[in-house]
Structure formats: structure tokens, C-alpha cells
Tab-separated table of C-alpha atoms and ligand atoms in Angstrom:
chain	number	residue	atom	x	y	z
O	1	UNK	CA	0.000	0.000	0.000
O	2	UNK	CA	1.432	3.551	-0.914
O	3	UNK	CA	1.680	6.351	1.876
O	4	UNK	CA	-1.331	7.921	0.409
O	5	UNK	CA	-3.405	4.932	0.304
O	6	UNK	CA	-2.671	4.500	4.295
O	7	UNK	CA	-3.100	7.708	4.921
O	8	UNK	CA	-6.387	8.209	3.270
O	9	UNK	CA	-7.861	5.640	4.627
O	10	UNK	CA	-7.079	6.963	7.958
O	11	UNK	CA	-8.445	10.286	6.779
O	12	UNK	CA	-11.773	8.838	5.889
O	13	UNK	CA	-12.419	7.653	9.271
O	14	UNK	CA	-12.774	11.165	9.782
O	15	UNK	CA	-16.182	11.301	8.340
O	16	UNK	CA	-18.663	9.258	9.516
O	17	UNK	CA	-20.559	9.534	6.355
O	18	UNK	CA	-18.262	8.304	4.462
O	19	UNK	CA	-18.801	5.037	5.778
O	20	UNK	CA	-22.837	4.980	4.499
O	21	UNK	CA	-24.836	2.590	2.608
O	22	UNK	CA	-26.392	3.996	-0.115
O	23	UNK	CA	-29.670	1.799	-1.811
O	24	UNK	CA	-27.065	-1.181	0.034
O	25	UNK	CA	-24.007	-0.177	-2.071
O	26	UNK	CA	-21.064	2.188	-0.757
O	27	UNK	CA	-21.729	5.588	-1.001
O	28	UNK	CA	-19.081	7.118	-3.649
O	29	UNK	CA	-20.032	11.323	-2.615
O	30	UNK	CA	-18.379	13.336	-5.740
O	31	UNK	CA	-20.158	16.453	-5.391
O	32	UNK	CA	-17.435	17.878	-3.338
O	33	UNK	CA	-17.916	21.506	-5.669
O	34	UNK	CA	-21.674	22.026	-3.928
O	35	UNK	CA	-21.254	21.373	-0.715
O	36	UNK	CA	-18.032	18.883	1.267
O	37	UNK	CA	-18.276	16.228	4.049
O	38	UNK	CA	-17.806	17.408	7.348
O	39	UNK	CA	-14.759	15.853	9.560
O	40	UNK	CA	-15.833	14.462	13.043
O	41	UNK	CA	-13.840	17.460	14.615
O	42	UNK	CA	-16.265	20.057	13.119
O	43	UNK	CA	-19.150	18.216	13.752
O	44	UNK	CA	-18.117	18.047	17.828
O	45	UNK	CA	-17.372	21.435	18.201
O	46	UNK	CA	-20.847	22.441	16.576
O	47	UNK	CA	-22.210	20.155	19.247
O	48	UNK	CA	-20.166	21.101	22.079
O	49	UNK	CA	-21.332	25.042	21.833
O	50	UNK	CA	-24.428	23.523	21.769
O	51	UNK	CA	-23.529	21.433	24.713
O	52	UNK	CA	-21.943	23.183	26.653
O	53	UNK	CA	-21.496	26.859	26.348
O	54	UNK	CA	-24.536	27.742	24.376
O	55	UNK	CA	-25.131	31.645	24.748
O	56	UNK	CA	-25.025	35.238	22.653
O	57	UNK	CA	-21.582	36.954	21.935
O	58	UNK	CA	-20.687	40.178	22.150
O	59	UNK	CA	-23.381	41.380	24.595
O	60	UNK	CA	-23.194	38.952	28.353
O	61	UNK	CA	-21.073	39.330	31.157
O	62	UNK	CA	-21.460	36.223	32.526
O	63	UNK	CA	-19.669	33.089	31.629
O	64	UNK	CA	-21.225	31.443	28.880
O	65	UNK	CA	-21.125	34.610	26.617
O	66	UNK	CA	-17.863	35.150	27.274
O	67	UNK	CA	-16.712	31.605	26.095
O	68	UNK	CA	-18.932	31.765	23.092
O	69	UNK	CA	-17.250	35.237	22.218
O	70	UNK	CA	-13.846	34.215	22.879
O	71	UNK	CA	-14.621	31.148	20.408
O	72	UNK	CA	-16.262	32.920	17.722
O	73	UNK	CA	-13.027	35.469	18.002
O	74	UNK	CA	-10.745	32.473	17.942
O	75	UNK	CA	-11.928	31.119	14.786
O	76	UNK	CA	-11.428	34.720	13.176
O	77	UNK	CA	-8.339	34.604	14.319
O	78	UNK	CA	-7.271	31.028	12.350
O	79	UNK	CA	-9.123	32.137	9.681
O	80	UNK	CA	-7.104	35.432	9.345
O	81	UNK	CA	-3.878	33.338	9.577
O	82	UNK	CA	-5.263	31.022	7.127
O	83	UNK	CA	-5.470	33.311	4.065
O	84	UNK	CA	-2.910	35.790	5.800
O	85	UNK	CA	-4.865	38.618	6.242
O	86	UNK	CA	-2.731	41.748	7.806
O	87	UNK	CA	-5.640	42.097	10.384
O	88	UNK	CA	-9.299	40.346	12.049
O	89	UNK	CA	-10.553	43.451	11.418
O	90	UNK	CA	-10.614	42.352	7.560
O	91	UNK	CA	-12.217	39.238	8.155
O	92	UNK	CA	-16.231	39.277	7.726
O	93	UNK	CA	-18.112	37.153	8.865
O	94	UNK	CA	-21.020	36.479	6.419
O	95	UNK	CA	-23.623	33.942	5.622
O	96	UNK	CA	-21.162	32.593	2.768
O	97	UNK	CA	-19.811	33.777	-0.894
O	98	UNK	CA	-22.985	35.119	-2.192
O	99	UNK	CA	-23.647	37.238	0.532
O	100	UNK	CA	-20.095	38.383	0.428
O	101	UNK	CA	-20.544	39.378	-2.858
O	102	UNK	CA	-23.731	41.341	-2.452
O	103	UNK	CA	-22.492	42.742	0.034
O	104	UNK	CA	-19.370	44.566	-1.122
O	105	UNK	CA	-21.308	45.290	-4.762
O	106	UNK	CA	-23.989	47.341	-2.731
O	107	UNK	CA	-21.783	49.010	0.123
O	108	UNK	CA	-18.332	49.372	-1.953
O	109	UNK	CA	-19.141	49.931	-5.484
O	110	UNK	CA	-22.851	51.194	-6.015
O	111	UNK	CA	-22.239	54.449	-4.538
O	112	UNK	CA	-18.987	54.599	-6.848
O	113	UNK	CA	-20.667	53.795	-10.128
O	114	UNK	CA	-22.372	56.741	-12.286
O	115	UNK	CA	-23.813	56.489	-15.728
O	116	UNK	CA	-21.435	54.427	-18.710
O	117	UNK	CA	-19.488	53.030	-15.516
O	118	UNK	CA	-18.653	49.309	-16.077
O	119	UNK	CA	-18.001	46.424	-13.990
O	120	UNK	CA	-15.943	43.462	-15.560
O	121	UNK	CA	-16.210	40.282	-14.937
O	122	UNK	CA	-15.765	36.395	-17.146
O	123	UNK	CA	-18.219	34.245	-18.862
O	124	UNK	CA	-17.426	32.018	-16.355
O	125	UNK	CA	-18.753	33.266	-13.334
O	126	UNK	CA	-21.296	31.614	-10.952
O	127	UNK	CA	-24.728	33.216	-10.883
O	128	UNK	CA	-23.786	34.786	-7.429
O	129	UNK	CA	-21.287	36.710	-9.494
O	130	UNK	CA	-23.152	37.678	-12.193
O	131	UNK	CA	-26.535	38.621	-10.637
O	132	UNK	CA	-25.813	41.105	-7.882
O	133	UNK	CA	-23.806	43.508	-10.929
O	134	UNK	CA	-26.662	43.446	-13.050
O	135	UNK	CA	-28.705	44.621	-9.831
O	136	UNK	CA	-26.314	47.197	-9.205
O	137	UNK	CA	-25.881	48.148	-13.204
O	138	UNK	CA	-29.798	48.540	-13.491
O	139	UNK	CA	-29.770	50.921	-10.285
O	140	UNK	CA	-27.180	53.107	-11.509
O	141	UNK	CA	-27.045	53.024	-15.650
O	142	UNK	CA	-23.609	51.218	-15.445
O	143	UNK	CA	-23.013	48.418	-17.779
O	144	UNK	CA	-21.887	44.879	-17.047
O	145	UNK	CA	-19.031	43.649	-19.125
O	146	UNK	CA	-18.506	39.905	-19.644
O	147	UNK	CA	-14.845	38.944	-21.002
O	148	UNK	CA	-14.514	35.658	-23.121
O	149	UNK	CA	-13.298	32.065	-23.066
O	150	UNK	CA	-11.703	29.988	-25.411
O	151	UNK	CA	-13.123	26.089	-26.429
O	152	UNK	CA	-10.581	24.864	-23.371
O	153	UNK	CA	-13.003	26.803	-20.911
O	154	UNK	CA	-9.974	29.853	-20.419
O	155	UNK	CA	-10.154	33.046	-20.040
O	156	UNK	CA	-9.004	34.887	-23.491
O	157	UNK	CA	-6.597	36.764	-21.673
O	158	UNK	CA	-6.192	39.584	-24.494
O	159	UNK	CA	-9.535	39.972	-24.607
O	160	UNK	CA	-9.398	40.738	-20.820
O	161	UNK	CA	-6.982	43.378	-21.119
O	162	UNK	CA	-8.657	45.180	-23.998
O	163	UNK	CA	-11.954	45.246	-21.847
O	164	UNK	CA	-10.042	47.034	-18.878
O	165	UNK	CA	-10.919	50.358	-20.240
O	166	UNK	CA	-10.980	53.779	-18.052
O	167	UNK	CA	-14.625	52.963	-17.583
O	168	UNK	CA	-14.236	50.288	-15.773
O	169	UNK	CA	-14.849	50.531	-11.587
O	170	UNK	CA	-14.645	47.043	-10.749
O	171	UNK	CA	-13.553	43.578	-11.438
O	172	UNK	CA	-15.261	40.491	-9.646
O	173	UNK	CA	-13.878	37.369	-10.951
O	174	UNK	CA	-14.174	33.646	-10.108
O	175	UNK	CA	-10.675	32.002	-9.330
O	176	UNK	CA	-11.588	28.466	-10.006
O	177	UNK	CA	-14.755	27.802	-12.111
O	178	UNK	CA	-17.360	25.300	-10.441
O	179	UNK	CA	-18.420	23.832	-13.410
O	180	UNK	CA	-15.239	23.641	-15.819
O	181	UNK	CA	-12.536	23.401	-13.117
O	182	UNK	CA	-10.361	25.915	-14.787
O	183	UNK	CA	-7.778	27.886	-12.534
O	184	UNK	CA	-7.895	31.187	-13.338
O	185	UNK	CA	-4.330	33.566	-13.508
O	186	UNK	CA	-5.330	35.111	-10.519
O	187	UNK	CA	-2.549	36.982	-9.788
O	188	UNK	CA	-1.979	38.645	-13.674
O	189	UNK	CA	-5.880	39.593	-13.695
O	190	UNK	CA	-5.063	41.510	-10.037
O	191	UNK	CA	-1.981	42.949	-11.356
O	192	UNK	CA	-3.607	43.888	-14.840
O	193	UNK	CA	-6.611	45.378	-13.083
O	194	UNK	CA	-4.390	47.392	-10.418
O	195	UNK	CA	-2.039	48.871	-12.883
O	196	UNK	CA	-5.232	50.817	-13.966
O	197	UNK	CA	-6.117	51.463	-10.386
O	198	UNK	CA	-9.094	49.009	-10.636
O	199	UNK	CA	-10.037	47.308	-7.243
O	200	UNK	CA	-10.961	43.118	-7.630
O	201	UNK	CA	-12.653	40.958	-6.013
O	202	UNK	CA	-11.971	37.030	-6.133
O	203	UNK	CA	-14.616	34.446	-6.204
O	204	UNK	CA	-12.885	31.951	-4.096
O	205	UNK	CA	-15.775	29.509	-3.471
O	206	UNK	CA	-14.044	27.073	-5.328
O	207	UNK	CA	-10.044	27.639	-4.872
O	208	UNK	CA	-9.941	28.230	-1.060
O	209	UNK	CA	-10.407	24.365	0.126
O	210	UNK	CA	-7.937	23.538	-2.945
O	211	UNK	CA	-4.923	25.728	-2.893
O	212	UNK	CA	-3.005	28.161	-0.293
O	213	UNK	CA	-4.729	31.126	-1.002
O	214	UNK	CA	-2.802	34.231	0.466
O	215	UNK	CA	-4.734	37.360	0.251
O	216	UNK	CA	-1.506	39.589	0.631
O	217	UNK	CA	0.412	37.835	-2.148
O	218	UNK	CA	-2.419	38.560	-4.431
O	219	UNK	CA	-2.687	41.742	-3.149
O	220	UNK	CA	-6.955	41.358	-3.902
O	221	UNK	CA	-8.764	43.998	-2.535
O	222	UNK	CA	-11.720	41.506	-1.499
O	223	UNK	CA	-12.357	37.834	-1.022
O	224	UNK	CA	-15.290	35.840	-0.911
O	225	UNK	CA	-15.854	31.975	0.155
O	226	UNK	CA	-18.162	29.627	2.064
O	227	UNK	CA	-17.795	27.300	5.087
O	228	UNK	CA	-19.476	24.715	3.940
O	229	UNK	CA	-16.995	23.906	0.127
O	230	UNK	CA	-14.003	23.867	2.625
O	231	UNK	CA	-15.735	21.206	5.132
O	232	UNK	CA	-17.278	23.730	7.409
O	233	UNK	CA	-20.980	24.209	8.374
O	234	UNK	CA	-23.530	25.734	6.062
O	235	UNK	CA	-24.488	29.276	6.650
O	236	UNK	CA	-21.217	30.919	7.257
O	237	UNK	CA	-18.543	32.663	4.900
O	238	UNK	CA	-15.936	34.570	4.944
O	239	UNK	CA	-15.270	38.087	3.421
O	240	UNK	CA	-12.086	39.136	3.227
O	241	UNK	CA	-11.567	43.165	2.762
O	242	UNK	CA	-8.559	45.128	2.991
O	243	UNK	CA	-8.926	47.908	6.193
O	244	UNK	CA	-8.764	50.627	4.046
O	245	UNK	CA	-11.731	49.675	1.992
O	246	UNK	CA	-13.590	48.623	4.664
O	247	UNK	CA	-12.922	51.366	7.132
O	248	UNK	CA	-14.763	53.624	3.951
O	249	UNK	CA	-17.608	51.731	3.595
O	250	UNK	CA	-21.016	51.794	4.142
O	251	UNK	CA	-22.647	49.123	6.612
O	252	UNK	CA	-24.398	46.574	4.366
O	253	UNK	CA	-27.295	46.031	7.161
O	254	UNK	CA	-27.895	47.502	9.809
O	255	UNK	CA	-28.897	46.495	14.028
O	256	UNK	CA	-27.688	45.461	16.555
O	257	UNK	CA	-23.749	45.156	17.570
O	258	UNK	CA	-23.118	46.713	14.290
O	259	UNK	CA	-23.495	49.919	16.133
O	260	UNK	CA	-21.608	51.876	19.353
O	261	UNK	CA	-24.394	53.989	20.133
O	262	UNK	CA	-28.332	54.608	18.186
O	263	UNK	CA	-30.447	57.539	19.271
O	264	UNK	CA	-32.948	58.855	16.875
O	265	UNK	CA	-31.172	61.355	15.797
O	266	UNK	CA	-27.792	59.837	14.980
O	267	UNK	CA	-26.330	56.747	14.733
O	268	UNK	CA	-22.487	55.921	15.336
O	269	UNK	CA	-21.388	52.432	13.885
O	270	UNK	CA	-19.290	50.239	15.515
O	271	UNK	CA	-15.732	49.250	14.622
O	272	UNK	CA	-14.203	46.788	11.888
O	273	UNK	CA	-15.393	43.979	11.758
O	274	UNK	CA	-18.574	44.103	13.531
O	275	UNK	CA	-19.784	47.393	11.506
O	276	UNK	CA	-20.784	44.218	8.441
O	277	UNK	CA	-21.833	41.984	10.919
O	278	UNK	CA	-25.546	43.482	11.870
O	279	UNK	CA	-27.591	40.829	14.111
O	280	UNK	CA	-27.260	37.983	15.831
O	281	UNK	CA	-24.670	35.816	13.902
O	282	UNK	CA	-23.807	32.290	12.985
O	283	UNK	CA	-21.888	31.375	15.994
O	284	UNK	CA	-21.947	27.815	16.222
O	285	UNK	CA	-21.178	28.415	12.346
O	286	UNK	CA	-18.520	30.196	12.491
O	287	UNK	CA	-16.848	28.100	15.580
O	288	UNK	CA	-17.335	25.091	13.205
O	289	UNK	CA	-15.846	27.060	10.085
O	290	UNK	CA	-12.469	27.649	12.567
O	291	UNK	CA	-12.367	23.810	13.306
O	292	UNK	CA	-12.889	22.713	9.583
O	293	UNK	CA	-10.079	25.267	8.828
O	294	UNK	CA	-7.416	24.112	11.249
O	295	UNK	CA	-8.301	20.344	10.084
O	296	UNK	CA	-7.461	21.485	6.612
O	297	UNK	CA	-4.077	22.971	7.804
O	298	UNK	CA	-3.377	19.545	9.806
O	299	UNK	CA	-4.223	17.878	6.726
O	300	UNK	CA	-1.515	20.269	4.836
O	301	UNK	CA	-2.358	21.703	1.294
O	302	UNK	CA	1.179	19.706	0.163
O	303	UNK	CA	-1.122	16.375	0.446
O	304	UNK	CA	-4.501	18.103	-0.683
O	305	UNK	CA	-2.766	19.517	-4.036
O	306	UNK	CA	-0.675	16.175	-4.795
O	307	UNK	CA	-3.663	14.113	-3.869
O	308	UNK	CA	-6.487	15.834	-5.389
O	309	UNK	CA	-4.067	16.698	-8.822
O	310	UNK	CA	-3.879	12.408	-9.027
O	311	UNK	CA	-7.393	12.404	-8.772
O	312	UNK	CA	-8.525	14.451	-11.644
O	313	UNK	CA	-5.703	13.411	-14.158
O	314	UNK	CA	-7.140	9.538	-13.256
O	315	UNK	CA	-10.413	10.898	-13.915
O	316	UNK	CA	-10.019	12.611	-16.763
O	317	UNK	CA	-8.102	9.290	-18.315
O	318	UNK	CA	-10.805	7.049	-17.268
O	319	UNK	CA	-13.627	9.512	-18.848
O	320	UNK	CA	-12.187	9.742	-21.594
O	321	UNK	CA	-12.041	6.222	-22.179
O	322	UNK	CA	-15.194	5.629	-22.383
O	323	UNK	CA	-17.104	6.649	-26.226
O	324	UNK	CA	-19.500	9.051	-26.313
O	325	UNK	CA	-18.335	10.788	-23.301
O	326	UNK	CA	-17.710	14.363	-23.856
O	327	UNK	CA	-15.574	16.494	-21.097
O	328	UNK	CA	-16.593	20.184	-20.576
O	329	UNK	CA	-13.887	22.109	-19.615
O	330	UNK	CA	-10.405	21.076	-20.952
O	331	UNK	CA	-8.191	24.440	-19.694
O	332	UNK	CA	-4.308	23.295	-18.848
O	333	UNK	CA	-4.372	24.376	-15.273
O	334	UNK	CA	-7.618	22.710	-13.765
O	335	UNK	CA	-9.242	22.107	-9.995
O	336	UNK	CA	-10.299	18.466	-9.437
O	337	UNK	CA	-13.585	18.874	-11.042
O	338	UNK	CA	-14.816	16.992	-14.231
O	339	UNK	CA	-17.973	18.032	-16.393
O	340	UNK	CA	-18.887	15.700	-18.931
O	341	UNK	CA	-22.110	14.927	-21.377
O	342	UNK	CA	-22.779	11.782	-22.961
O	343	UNK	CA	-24.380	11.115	-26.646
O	344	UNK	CA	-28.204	10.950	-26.457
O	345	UNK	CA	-28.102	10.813	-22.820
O	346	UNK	CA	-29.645	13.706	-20.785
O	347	UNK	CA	-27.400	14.647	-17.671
O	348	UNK	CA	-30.351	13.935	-15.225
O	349	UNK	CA	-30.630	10.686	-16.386
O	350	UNK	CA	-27.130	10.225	-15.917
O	351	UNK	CA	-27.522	11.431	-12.201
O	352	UNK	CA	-30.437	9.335	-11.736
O	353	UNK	CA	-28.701	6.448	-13.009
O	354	UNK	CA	-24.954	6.931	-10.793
O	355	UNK	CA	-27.352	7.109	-7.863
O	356	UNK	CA	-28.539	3.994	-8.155
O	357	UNK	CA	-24.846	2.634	-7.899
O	358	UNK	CA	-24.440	4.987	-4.898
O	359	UNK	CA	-22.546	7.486	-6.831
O	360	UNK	CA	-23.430	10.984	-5.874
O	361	UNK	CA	-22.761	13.538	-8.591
O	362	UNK	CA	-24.220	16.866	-9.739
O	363	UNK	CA	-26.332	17.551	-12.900
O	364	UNK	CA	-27.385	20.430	-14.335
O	365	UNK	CA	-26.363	23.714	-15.056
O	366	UNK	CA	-24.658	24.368	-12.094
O	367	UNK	CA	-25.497	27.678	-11.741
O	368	UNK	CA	-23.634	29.031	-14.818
O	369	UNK	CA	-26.044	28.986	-17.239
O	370	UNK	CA	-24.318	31.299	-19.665
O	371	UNK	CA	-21.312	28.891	-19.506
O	372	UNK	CA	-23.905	25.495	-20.845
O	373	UNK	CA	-25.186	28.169	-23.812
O	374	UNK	CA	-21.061	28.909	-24.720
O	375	UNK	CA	-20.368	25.018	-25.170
O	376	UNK	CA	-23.854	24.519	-26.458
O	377	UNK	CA	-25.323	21.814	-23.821
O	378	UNK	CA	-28.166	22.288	-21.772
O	379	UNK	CA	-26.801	20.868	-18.888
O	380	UNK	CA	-24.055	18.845	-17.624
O	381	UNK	CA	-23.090	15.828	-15.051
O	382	UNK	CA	-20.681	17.052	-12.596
O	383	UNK	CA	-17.925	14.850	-10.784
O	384	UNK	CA	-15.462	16.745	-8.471
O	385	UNK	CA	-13.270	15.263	-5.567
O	386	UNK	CA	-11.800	16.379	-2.185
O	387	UNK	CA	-8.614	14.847	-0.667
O	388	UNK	CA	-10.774	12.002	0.345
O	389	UNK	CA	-11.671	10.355	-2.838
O	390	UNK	CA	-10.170	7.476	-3.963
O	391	UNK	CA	-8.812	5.878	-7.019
O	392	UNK	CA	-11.182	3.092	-6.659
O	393	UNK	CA	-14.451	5.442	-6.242
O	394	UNK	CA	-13.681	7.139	-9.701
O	395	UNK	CA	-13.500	3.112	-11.203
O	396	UNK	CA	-16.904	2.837	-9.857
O	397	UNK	CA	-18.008	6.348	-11.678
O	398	UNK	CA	-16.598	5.167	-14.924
O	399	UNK	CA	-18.057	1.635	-14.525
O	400	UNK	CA	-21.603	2.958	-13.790
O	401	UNK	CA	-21.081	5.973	-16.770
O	402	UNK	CA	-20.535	2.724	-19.005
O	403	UNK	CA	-23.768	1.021	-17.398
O	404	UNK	CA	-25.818	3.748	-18.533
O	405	UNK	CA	-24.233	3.908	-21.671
O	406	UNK	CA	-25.256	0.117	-22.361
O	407	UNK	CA	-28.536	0.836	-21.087
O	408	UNK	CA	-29.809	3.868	-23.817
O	409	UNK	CA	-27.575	2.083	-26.893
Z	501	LIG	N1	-19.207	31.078	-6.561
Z	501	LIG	C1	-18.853	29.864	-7.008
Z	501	LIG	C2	-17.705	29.723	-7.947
Z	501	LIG	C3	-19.570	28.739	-6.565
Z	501	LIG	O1	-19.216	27.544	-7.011
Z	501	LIG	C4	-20.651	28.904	-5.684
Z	501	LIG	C5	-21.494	27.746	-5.252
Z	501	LIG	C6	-20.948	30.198	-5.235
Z	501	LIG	C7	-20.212	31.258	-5.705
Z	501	LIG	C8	-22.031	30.461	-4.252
Z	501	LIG	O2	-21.717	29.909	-3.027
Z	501	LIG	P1	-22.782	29.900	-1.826
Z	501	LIG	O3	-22.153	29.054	-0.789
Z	501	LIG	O4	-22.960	31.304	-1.411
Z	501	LIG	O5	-24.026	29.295	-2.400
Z	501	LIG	N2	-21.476	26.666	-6.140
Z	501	LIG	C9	-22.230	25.563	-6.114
Z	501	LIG	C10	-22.053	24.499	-7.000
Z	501	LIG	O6	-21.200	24.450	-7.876
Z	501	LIG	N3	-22.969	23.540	-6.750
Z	501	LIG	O7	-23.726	23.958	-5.712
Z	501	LIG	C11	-23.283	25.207	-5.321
């Protein structure tokens, strides 16, 4: 056995649900790109708030508020380390990507936009970064501006850099795509955009559980990503702002500990970061999105990258095997996520079909419709892995893929 075999098998026993029966056959979960397992470790400490030390932060001077506090604090504290932010105060706590999103196009760049302004973005994008532009566009007569792929699924680079024009305010771009698995080149869109004095914003929904992401390096002037893709609970995110932006902005909602004092006269908000985070929040949440982040770290991106690159080159080999099987997305630098279509097959049959076999995957159009109209298919079926797939569950893809294929020949 290799040291990865041993080691991920020891890894799965870190989630439970792993282990399941699915219509009496192993459960093979590759639909890591909507939502990933959750390790034991994050599932205790949701349960040991709840437990054990169950109260509101921010507000009690007795006890159990004041662990709760010091908790939720802690976990803004790994999470800051983990994407090497110069401060807490530029980590937001939000309900995940798409409400980062909305929230820095309606408190950062609405109130810079005027008439013929633009906003770039890809062709790629999720709807969560398409949709909240054209809300802001139609409030302000600013235009959304989409630049191009090529057949691979990559950005047309040139193209980019030709649509960076003086009217341009903003970029918002997705780093990895969900439903091509191309890597974007991050760091040349930031540099491109900032040589023109154009703040960006990265989509990292789908890069942060698969690569170090270091928000200092990239120099980005926000980040966005959810708990729940990098095996942390559902209803939390994570934006990332630099201070100076923040410190400018507007609050994107407003009540209570978002504020240092209300009369009805005036209103003075509070400080960085709790002037975005209005309301009771996510506690348990965000004390679960801290554990799931310092399991990655024990787990070490050196393994997840090595891994999870063996994964998707097998995959892609396999698929492409097999006749009739079409892969979406075919860029050079790719996440370990595979979209396919088969001949005369509908993708929800497909889906319908793996599950049978206990193979979870995704159909659809994954949220990016625009992307399904560019390569011409409706829809697609969706397989993408996390550091705890296996070889032997992407056999069991391709050997149910050729099932179905037998069955509508
Ligand atoms: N951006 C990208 C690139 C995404 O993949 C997703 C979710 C989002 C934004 C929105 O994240 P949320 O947590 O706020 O919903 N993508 C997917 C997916 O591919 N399948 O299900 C959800």
C-alpha cells in the first residue's frame, strides 16, 4: 500500500458519512464543488457550543457569553492566519460567498458607479457573481461587461486586457470555475486590473479548500468563500476586505452590535469587523468554520494539491475512455472537477442512473447557465473530488457511466 493509500484511509475515518450505505451499495459522494463532508472534529465542536457553552456573543457578562465570544473570536483569528490577512478586522463574517458578494457590490461599489461606468467580470462566473452587478448596473445606468473564453473553458486573456478600459470601476472574478474546473491567472488579472487602479474581487468559493490562497500575495482587494466547500458548516462565509476599503464603507445592514451607540437622531457604527456583521450571527457556524479550517491545515495543502491533482488526471483518463463521453472544460491548469455529457443521454438521467450505484454527482447547469449556452449543452453531469476520494471510487463512476451507456444504446 502507498503512503497515500494508508493515509487516506485513515483520513476517511474522519467522516462518519463516508462510511454509508447507499440503496445497500457504498456511497461514492463526488459532489465535493456544492457542498463537502464534514470531519468528526467540526461536527463536535458544533455540538459542544451547543452542549456546553450555548449563549449570545458580544453582549453577556457572565460566563457562557464570554466563552462563546472568545470562540467565535478564535476562529477569526485562524481564519485570518489562514489566508494571511494583515488584520481580524478584515475578516467578515457572512452567511457565505454570495452574501459576500452582495455585500461589497452594494456598500463598496454602487455608490462609486455613475452612468457608462462598467463592472468586468468572465463568462465564467457563478450566478452569485453575475446577478448582484446586473442589480447594481440597473440601479445606476452602469453596464456589465462579460470577457470571453476559449473552447478549453480559459479566459481569453487579451480579450481581458482590452476590456479594462478607463470605464471600468470594478472587477469580480471567479478564481476556479465550479463547473469547468479551470484555474484562473489570478494573480496577472489583479496585477492587470491594479495597474489601472481598478479594485478586484476574487470568487474563491471554489479555490480556497484547494490551494493556499494568500490574500496579501495577491494583493486582492476583497475575497469571498463559504464554510461549507471547505468542510465547514452551512451558513457561514468569509469576506475578506482590505482595512482601508472597509474602514470607507457603508454598513451593508444595519442592528444590533453593528453599532456603538443609536439615538434617533444619529447613529455611530461600531468598529471593523462588527460594523458588516448586523444581528445575531452564525456562531456555532462560524466556531465550526475555525475547526474545519485548522483540520485542513493539519491535513496540509502539500497532500490536498498532490492528492487531489492524481485524482482528476485519473479521472479525466478514465472519462475519456469511455465513447461518447464528452468532457466540458479542458483548460491546462484545472481544480479536481470533471464536467462531462454523454451522446443521447440527458445529464439527469445520468444522475439518476450513478445514484442507483451509490454514486453521488451533480447535474445540471450548475449555476452558470451562460457557460452550458457557450459550449452549447443544456446541462451537464458534474464529478469533483476532495482529498478524500479514492482511485477506486472514480472506477466505480466510470463503470456505472458505461452502465448507462449500455442501457440507452
Ligand atoms: N461562486 C462559485 C464559484 C460557486 O461555485 C458557488 C457555489 C458560489 C459562488 C455560491 O456559493 P454559496 O455558498 O454562497 O451558495 N457553487 C455551487 C455548485 O457548484 N454547486 O452547488 C453550489
Amino acid at each position: 500500500m502507498s503512503n497515500i493509500d494508508e493515509r487516506l484511509l485513515e483520513i476517511r475515518q474522519d467522516f462518519p458519512v463516508l462510511n454509508r450505505l447507499v440503496y445497500g451499495k457504498p456511497l461514492v459522494y463526488l459532489d465535493n464543488a456544492a457542498t463537502t463532508q464534514k470531519p468528526k472534529c467540526v461536527i463536535s465542536a458544533i455540538s459542544d457550543y451547543y452542549l456546553n457553552y450555548n449563549s449570545n456573543i458580544h453582549r453577556g457578562v457572565h460566563r457562557l457569553s464570554q466563552e462563546a465570544t472568545d470562540e467565535y473570536e478564535k476562529s477569526r483569528k485562524i481564519i485570518k492566519e489562514f489566508i494571511n490577512a494583515n488584520n481580524t478586522n478584515e475578516i467578515i463574517f457572512t452567511r457565505g460567498t454570495t452574501e459576500g458578494i452582495n455585500l461589497v457590490a452594494h456598500s463598496f461599489v454602487r455608490p462609486r458607479l455613475s452612468k457608462g461606468d462598467e463592472i468586468l467580470i468572465t463568462y465564467m462566473e457563478h450566478h452569485s457573481n453575475i446577478v448582484p452587478w446586473q442589480i447594481v448596473c440597473e440601479e445606476t445606468g452602469a453596464k456589465l461587461v462579460v470577457a470571453p473564453i476559449n473552447d478549453a473553458g480559459e479566459l481569453i486573456f487579451e480579450e481581458f486586457e482590452k476590456l479594462l478600459t478607463e470605464r471600468v470601476k470594478f472587477v469580480s472574478v471567479v478564481y476556479v470555475s465550479n463547473s469547468l474546473g479551470t484555474i484562473n491567472p489570478i494573480e496577472e488579472i489583479i496585477k492587470k486590473a491594479h495597474s489601472k487602479g481598478i479594485p478586484v474581487l476574487i470568487d474563491a468559493a471554489q479555490s480556497i479548500q484547494h490551494m493556499k490562497i494568500d490574500v496579501r500575495r495577491l494583493d486582492c482587494d476583497f475575497l469571498a468563500f463559504s464554510g461549507h466547500k471547505i468542510y465547514g458548516p452551512t451558513g457561514i462565509g468569509v469576506l475578506y476586505g482590505k482595512d482601508e476599503h472597509l474602514d470607507k464603507m457603508r454598513p451593508y445592514q444595519g442592528g444590533g452590535d453593528m453599532i456603538k451607540s443609536v439615538s434617533f437622531v444619529r447613529t455611530i457604527y461600531n468598529d471593523l469587523p462588527y460594523k458588516f456583521e448586523a444581528g445575531t450571527p452564525n456562531i456555532e457556524g462560524a466556531i465550526g468554520l475555525g475547526k474545519a479550517i485548522e483540520y485542513v491545515n493539519q491535513i496540509g495543502f502539500d497532500f490536498i494539491i498532490e492528492h487531489e491533482n492524481q485524482l482528476l488526471e485519473y479521472a479525466q483518463e478514465k472519462l475519456s475512455e469511455i465513447d461518447g463521453l464528452k468532457i466540458i472544460g479542458t483548460a491546462s491548469r484545472k481544480a479536481s472537477v470533471v464536467s462531462f455529457v454523454l451522446e443521447n443521454v440527458h445529464p439527469h438521467d445520468v444522475g439518476t442512473m450513478l445514484d442507483v450505484d451509490g454514486v453521488a454527482v451533480r447535474t445540471g447547469h450548475h449555476c452558470t447557465e451562460p457557460i452550458m449556452r457557450r459550449f452549447g449543452v443544456p446541462a451537464t453531469t458534474r464529478a469533483s473530488f476532495a482529498f478524500y476520494n479514492t482511485k477506486q471510487e472514480i472506477d466505480i463512476l466510470a463503470n456505472s457511466i458505461q452502465k448507462v451507456i449500455k442501457m440507452f444504446s
